[in-house]
PDB file of C-alpha atoms and ligand atoms in Angstrom:
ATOM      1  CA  UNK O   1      -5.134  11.775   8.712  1.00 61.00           C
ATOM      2  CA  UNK O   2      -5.522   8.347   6.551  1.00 79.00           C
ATOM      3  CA  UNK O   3      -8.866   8.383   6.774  1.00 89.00           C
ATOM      4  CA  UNK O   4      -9.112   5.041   7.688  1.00 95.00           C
ATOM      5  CA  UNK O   5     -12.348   3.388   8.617  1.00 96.00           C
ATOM      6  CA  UNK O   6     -11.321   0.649  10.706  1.00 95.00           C
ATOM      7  CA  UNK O   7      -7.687   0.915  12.659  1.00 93.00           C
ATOM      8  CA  UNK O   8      -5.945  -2.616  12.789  1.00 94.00           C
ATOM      9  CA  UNK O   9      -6.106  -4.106  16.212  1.00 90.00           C
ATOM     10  CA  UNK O  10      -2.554  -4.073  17.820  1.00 90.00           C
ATOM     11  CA  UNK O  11      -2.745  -7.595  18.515  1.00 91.00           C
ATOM     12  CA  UNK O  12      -1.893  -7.844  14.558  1.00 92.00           C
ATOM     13  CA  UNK O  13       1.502  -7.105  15.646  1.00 94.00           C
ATOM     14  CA  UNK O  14       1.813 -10.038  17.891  1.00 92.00           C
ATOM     15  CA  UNK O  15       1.307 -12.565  14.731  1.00 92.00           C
ATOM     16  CA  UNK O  16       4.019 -10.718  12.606  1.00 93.00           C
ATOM     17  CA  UNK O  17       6.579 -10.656  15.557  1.00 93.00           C
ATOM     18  CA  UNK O  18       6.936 -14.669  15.519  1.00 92.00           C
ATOM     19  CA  UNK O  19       7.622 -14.370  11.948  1.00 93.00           C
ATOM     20  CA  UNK O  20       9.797 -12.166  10.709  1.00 94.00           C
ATOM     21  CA  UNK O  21      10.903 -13.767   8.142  1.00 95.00           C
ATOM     22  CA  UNK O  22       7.269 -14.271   6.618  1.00 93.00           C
ATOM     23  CA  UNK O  23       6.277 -10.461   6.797  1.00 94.00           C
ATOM     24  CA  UNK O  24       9.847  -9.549   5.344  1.00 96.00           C
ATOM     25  CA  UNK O  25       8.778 -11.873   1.759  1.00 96.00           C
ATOM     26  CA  UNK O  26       5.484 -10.332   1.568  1.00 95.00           C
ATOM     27  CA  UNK O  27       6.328  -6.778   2.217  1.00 96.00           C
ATOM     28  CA  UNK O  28       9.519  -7.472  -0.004  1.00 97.00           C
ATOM     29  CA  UNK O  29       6.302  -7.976  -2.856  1.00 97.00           C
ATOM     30  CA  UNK O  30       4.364  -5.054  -2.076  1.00 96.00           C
ATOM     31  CA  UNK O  31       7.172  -2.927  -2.883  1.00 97.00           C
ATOM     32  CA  UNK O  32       7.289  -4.754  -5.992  1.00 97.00           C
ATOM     33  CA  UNK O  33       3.861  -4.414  -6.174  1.00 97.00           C
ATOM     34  CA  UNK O  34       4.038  -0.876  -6.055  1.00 97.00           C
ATOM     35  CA  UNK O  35       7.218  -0.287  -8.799  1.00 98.00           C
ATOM     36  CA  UNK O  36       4.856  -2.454 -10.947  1.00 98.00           C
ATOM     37  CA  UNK O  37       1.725  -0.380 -10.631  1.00 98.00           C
ATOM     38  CA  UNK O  38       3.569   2.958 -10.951  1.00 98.00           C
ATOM     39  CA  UNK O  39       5.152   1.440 -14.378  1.00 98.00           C
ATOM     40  CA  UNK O  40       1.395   0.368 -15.410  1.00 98.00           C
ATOM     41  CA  UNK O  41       0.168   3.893 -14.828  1.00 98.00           C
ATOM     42  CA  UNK O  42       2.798   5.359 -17.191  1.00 98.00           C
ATOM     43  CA  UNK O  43       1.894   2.618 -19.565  1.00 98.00           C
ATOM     44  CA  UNK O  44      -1.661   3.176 -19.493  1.00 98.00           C
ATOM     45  CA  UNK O  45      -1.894   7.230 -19.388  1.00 98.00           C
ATOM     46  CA  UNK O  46       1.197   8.445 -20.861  1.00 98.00           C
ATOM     47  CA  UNK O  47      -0.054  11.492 -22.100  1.00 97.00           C
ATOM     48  CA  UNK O  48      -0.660  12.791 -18.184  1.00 98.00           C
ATOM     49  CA  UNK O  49       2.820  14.527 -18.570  1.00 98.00           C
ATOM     50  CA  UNK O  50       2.440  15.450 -14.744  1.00 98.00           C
ATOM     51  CA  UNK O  51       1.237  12.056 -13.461  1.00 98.00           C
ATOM     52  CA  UNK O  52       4.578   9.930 -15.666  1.00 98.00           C
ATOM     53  CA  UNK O  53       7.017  12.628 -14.574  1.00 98.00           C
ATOM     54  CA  UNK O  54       5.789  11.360 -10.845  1.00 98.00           C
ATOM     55  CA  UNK O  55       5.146   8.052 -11.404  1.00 98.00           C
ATOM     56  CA  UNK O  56       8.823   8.283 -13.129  1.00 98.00           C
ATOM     57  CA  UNK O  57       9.844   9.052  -9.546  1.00 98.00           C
ATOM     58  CA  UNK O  58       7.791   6.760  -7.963  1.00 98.00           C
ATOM     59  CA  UNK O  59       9.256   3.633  -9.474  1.00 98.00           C
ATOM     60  CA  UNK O  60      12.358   4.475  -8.161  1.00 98.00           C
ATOM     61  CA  UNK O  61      11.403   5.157  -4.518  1.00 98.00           C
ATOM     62  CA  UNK O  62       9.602   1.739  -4.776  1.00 98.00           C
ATOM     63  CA  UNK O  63      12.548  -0.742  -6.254  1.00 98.00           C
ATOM     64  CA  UNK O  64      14.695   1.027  -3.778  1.00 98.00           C
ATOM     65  CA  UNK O  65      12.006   0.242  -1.049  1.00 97.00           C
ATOM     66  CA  UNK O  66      12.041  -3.474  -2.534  1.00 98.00           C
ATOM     67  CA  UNK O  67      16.505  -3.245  -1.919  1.00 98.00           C
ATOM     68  CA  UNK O  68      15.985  -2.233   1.469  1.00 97.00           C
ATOM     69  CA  UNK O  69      13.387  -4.808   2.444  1.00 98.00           C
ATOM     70  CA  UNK O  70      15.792  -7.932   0.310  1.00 98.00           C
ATOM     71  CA  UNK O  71      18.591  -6.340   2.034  1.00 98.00           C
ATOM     72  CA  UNK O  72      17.321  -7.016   5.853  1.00 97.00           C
ATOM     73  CA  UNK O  73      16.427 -10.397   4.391  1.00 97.00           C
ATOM     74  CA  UNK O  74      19.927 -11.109   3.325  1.00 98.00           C
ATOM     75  CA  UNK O  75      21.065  -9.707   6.276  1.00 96.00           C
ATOM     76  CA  UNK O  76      19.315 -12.281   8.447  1.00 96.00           C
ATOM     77  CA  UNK O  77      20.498 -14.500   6.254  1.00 97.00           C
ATOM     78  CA  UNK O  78      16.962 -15.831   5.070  1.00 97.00           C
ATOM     79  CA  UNK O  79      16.239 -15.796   1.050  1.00 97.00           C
ATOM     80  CA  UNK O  80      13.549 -13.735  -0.760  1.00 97.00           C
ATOM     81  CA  UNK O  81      10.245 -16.660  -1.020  1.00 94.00           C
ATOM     82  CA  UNK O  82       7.846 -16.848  -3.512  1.00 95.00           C
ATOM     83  CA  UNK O  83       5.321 -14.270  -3.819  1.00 94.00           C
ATOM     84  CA  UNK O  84       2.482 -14.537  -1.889  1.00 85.00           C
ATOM     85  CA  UNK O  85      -1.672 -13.860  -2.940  1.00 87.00           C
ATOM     86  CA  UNK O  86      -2.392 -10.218  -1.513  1.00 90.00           C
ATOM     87  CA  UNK O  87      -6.217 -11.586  -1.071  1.00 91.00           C
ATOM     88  CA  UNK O  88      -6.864  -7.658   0.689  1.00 93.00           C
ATOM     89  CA  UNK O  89      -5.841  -6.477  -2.783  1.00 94.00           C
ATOM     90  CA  UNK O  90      -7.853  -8.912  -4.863  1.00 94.00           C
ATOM     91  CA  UNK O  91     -11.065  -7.996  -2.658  1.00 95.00           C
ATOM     92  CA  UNK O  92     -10.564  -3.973  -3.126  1.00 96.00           C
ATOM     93  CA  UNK O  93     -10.186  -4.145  -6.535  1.00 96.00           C
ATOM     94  CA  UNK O  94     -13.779  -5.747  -6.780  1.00 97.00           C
ATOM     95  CA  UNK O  95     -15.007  -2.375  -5.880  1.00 98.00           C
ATOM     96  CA  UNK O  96     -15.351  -0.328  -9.291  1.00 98.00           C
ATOM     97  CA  UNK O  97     -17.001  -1.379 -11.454  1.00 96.00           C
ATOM     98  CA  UNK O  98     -15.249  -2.282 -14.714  1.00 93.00           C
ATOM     99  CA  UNK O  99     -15.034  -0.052 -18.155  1.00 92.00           C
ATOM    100  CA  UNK O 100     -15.854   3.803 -17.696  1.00 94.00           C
ATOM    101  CA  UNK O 101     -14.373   6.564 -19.495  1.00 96.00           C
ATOM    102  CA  UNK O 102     -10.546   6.814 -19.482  1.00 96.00           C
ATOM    103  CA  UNK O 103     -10.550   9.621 -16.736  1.00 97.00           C
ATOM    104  CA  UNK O 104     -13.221   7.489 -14.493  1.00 97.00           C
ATOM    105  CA  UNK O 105     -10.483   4.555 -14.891  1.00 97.00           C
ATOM    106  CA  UNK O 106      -7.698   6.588 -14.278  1.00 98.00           C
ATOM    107  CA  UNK O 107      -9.459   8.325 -11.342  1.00 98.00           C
ATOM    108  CA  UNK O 108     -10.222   4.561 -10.265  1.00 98.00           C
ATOM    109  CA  UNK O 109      -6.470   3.315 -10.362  1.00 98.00           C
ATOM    110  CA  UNK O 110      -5.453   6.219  -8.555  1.00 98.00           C
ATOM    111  CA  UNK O 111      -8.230   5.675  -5.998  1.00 98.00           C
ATOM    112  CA  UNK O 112      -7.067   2.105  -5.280  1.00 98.00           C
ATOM    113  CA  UNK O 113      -3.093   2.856  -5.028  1.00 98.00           C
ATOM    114  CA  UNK O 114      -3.772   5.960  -2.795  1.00 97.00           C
ATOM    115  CA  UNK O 115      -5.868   3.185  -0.373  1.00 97.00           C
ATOM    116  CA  UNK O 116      -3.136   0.804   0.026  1.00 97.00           C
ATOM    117  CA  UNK O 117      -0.711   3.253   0.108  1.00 96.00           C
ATOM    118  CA  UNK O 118      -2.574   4.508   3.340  1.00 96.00           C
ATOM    119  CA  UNK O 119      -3.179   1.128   4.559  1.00 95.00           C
ATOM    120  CA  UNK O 120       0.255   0.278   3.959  1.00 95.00           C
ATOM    121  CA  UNK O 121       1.461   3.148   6.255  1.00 95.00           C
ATOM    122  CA  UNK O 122      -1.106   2.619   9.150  1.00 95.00           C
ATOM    123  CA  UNK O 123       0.785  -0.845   8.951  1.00 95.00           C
ATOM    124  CA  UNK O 124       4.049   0.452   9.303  1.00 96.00           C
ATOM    125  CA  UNK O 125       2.976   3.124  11.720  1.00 95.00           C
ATOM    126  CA  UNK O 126       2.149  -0.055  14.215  1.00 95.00           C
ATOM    127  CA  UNK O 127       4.735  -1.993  13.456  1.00 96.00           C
ATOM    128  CA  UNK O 128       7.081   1.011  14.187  1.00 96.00           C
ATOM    129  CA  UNK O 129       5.505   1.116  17.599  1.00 96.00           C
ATOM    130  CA  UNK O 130       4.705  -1.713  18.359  1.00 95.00           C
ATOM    131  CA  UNK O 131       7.642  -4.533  17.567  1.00 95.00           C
ATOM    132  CA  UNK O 132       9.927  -5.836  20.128  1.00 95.00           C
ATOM    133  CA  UNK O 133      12.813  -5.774  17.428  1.00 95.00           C
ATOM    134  CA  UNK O 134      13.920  -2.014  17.785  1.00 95.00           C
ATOM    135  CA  UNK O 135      16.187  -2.423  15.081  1.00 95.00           C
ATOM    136  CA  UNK O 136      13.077  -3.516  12.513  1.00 95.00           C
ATOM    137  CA  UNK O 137      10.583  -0.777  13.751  1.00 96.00           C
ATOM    138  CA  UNK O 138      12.889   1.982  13.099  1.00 96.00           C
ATOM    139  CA  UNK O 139      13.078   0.467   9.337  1.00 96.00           C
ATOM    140  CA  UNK O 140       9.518   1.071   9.541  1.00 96.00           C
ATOM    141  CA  UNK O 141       9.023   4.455  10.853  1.00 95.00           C
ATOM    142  CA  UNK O 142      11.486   5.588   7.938  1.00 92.00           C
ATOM    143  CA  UNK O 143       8.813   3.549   5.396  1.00 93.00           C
ATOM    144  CA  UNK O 144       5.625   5.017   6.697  1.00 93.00           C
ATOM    145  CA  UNK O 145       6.946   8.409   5.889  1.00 90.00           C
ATOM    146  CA  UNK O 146       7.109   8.034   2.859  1.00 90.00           C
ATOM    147  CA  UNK O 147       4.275   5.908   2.083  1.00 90.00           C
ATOM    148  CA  UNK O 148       2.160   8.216   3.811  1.00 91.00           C
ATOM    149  CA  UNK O 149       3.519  10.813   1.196  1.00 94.00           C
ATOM    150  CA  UNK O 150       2.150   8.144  -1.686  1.00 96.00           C
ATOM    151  CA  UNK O 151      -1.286   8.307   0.079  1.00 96.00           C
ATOM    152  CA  UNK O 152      -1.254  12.057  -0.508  1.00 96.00           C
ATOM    153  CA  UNK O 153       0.237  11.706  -3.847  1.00 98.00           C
ATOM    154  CA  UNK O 154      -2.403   9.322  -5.126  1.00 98.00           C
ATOM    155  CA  UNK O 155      -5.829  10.944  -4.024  1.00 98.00           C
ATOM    156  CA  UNK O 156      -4.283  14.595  -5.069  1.00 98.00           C
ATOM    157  CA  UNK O 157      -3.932  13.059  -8.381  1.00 98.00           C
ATOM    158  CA  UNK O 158      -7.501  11.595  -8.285  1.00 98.00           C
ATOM    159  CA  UNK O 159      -8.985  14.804  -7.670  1.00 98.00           C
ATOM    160  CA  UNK O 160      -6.734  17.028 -10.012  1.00 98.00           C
ATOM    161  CA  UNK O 161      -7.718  14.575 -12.655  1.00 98.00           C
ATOM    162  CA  UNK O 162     -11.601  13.775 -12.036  1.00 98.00           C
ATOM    163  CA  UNK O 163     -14.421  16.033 -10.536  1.00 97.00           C
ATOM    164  CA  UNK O 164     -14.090  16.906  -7.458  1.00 97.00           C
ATOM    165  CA  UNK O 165     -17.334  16.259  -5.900  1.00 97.00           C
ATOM    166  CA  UNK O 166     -17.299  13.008  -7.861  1.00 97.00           C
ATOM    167  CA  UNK O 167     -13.758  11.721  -6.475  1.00 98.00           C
ATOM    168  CA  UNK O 168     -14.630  13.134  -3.159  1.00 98.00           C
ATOM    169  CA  UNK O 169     -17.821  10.432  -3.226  1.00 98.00           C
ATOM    170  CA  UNK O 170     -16.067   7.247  -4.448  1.00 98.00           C
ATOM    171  CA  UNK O 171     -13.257   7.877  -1.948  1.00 98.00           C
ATOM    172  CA  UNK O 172     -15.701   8.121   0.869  1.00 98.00           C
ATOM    173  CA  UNK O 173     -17.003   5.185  -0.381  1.00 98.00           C
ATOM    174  CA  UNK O 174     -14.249   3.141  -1.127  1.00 98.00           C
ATOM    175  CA  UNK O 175     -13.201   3.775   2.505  1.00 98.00           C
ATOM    176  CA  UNK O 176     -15.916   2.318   4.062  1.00 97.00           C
ATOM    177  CA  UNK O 177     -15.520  -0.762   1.499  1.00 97.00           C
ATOM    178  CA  UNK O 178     -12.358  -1.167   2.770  1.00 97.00           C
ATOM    179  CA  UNK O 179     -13.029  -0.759   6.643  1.00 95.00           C
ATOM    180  CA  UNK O 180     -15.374  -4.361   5.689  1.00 95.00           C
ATOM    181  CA  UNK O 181     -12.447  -6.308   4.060  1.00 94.00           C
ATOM    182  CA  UNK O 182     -10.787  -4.972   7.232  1.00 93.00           C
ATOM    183  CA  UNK O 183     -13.208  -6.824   9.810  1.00 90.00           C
ATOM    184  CA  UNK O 184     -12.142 -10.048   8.524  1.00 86.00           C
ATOM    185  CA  UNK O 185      -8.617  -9.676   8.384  1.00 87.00           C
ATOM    186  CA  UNK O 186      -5.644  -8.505  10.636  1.00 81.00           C
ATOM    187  CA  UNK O 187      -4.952 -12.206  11.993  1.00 82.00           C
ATOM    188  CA  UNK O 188      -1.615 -13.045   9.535  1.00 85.00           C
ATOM    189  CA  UNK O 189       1.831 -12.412   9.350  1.00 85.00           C
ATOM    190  CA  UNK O 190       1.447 -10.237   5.889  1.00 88.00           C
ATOM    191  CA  UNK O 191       1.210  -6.329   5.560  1.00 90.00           C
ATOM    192  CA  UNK O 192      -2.626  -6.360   4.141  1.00 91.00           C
ATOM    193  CA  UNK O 193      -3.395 -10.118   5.844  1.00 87.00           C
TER     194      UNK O 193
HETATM  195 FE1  FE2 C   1       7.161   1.687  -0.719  1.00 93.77          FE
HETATM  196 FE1  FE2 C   2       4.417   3.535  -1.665  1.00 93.77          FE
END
């Protein structure tokens, strides 16, 4: 339903469980992450009355995502650490090339968000089935939900916004980008690592 290339190995799992702590900082991030790059997509295309009134939304759905994540980290009485390099991040945006129209940007933004947002949930989905810590995979069931809803969000935008054919292409192809970064990763204790 993703459209994932390349599932995450279970084993994945296994690294995050003997750090809790570790996956709770950098997930706290990507929910920052994610507040931050709905805010830049109002910025950047404000007169895509449809796409602010959602991305409006959006940032509050994230920042509350980011409460509930520093919450559980309070909770187990750790602190909030220092943000951490999303290196699966840095390597997908390499894909598109720079420049391009205002649409083909736009359609490219969109393109990357809707990816991690799917990535994001296949994460959660696991961790939601997978982890020991009952308490901490129901908190993820309730995120992948929703993020899954961001996936859909993201690539209807794309393809309301660019040609359909076109978006339908780069999509493809940006999946099987991604399933490559994927082969090299799903050995650390972070939601993309
Ligand atoms: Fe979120
Ligand atoms: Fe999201």
């Amino acid at each position: 339903m993703l459209g994932l290339k390349l599932p995450t190995d279970p084993r994945w799992v296994n690294i995050v469980e003997k750090n809790i702590e570790e996956i709770l900082t950098d997930h706290a991030y990507c929910e920052q992450k994610a507040t931050s790059t709905a805010i830049s997509l109002i910025v950047s295309f404000p007169e895509y009355t449809e796409l602010v009134t959602e991305m409006t939304a959006l940032v509050k759905e994230e920042i509350s995502h980011f409460k509930m994540v520093h919450d559980k980290i309070i909770e187990r009485g750790w602190v909030l650490g220092r943000d951490r390099k999303d290196e699966y991040v840095v390597a997908l945006h390499k894909f598109f090339p720079k420049g391009g129209s205002r649409t083909t940007q736009l359609v490219h933004r969109l393109l990357y968000a809707a990816l991690i947002e799917a990535r994001s949930c296949e994460r959660f989905r696991l961790l939601s089935e997978e982890l020991e810590d009952k308490e901490l995979a129901e908190f993820y069931r309730k995120l992948m939900v929703s993020e899954a809803n961001h996936y859909t969000m993201f690539l209807g935008f794309a393809r309301q916004y660019g040609n359909r054919e076109d978006v339908d292409e780069k999509w493809q192809n940006l999946l099987d980008y991604e399933a490559d970064i994927m082969k090299d990763l799903g050995k650390k204790e972070t939601i993309h690592g």
